[in-house]
Amino acid sequence: AALSATLAGPQRYDVQSYNFLEHLALQWLKQLLGLPSALDGVFSSGGSVANLIGLGAARQWACEQRGIDASLQGLESVTKPRLYASKEIHHVILRAAGVLGLGRRALITLPTDDGFRMDVDALRTQLRRDKADGCTPIAVAASAGTVNTGAVDPLSEILEVCREEDVWLHVDGAYGGFGLLDPAVAHLYEGFAAADSIAVDPHKWLAVPLGCGAAFVRDRGLSARAFALEPAKYLEGSLCGAETIRSQFDDVGYPFYETTVEHSARSRGVTVWAALKEMGAEGFRTRIIRHNAYARHLAERVQASPDLELLAPVTLSICCFRYVPAELRGQAGS
Ligand SMILES: *Cc1c(COP(=O)(O)O)cnc(C)c1O
């Protein structure tokens, strides 16, 4: 039992090999996605929490820019916080706005183009108007693959607006982030790696067991300030009188609990490590290319059929269509 606890204990404890594998899996994920190795990563229960962590870091950053430590002081003195996303954004972003105390109404939903991608001109106009109106932009949340149609927002153009307006760019790539492995669509992800925070879900396209998301944040200090745990008497590193309690394990392992909303957690990253070790980057690339090709093939079949109608362009592995018999075509409501 002692041996298995040492080998396979939860990621929370620094001295176990699974803590190391968790770290290695995060490094491999960054390599797979072409992200800078300096990004700080942490695993989560899924995309909901990964998005919450990214937006929590954004909230901390935007408020610190204005001299406010949001984690400590709350949002009392933050005027009209705003989040920006397209109307196609996943609804967990709305919940994150609620949980982070911004309020669900802080989410400004922007229109999209014919391909269900964020209208960047609308974003620019709205941001400028809101800033002039005294609002506090917290982040733009872009989609790298919406769950509705698989649309990838114009990330490089959004990044440009974010840099111009000095606003944090968060990218929700929970479903579609891994789509960039397909060379046929990789160009759509230009700007992805330069985002300030990114959420991905290995439990979707990487096919690991459910309960595994990951968040990447450009500045570990920010997520640590947003989510840090105060010292606790029972933990090493805490103060005991004027003395810090020390142990020989203090500098061993990675304290993942400092940059997320969880304290104890199982070693989710080990499944990612194992999947990547077994399949390799090329294995996943092949799989993702195949899935995207299935969706394009389906779209061709739909377009060739007199009774079916394609409802959205196919970008990734999603193909939206409906059944419209020829005699009902063009009628009101069809
Ligand atoms: C699945 C998904 C989420 C939510 O992630 P969970 O893993 O279900 O918590 C958020 N955003 C997008 C784009 C998703 O595909």
XYZ file of C-alpha atoms in Angstrom, residues 28 32 205-208 271-288 290-291:
26
model
C 3.617 17.333 -23.938
C 1.325 19.029 -29.253
C -10.530 14.618 -28.792
C -7.687 12.910 -26.945
C -10.140 10.212 -25.858
C -8.934 9.904 -22.258
C -4.166 9.410 -18.551
C -2.967 12.097 -20.957
C 0.627 11.031 -20.475
C -0.340 7.407 -21.184
C -2.441 8.285 -24.240
C 0.299 10.442 -25.738
C 2.934 7.851 -24.946
C 0.883 5.157 -26.688
C -0.556 7.091 -29.635
C 2.114 9.740 -30.138
C 1.445 13.126 -31.699
C 1.215 11.498 -35.127
C -1.321 8.981 -33.872
C -3.596 11.770 -32.719
C -2.977 13.796 -35.850
C -4.059 10.850 -38.002
C -7.191 10.401 -35.912
C -8.156 14.082 -36.030
C -9.732 11.264 -40.241
C -12.550 12.722 -38.120
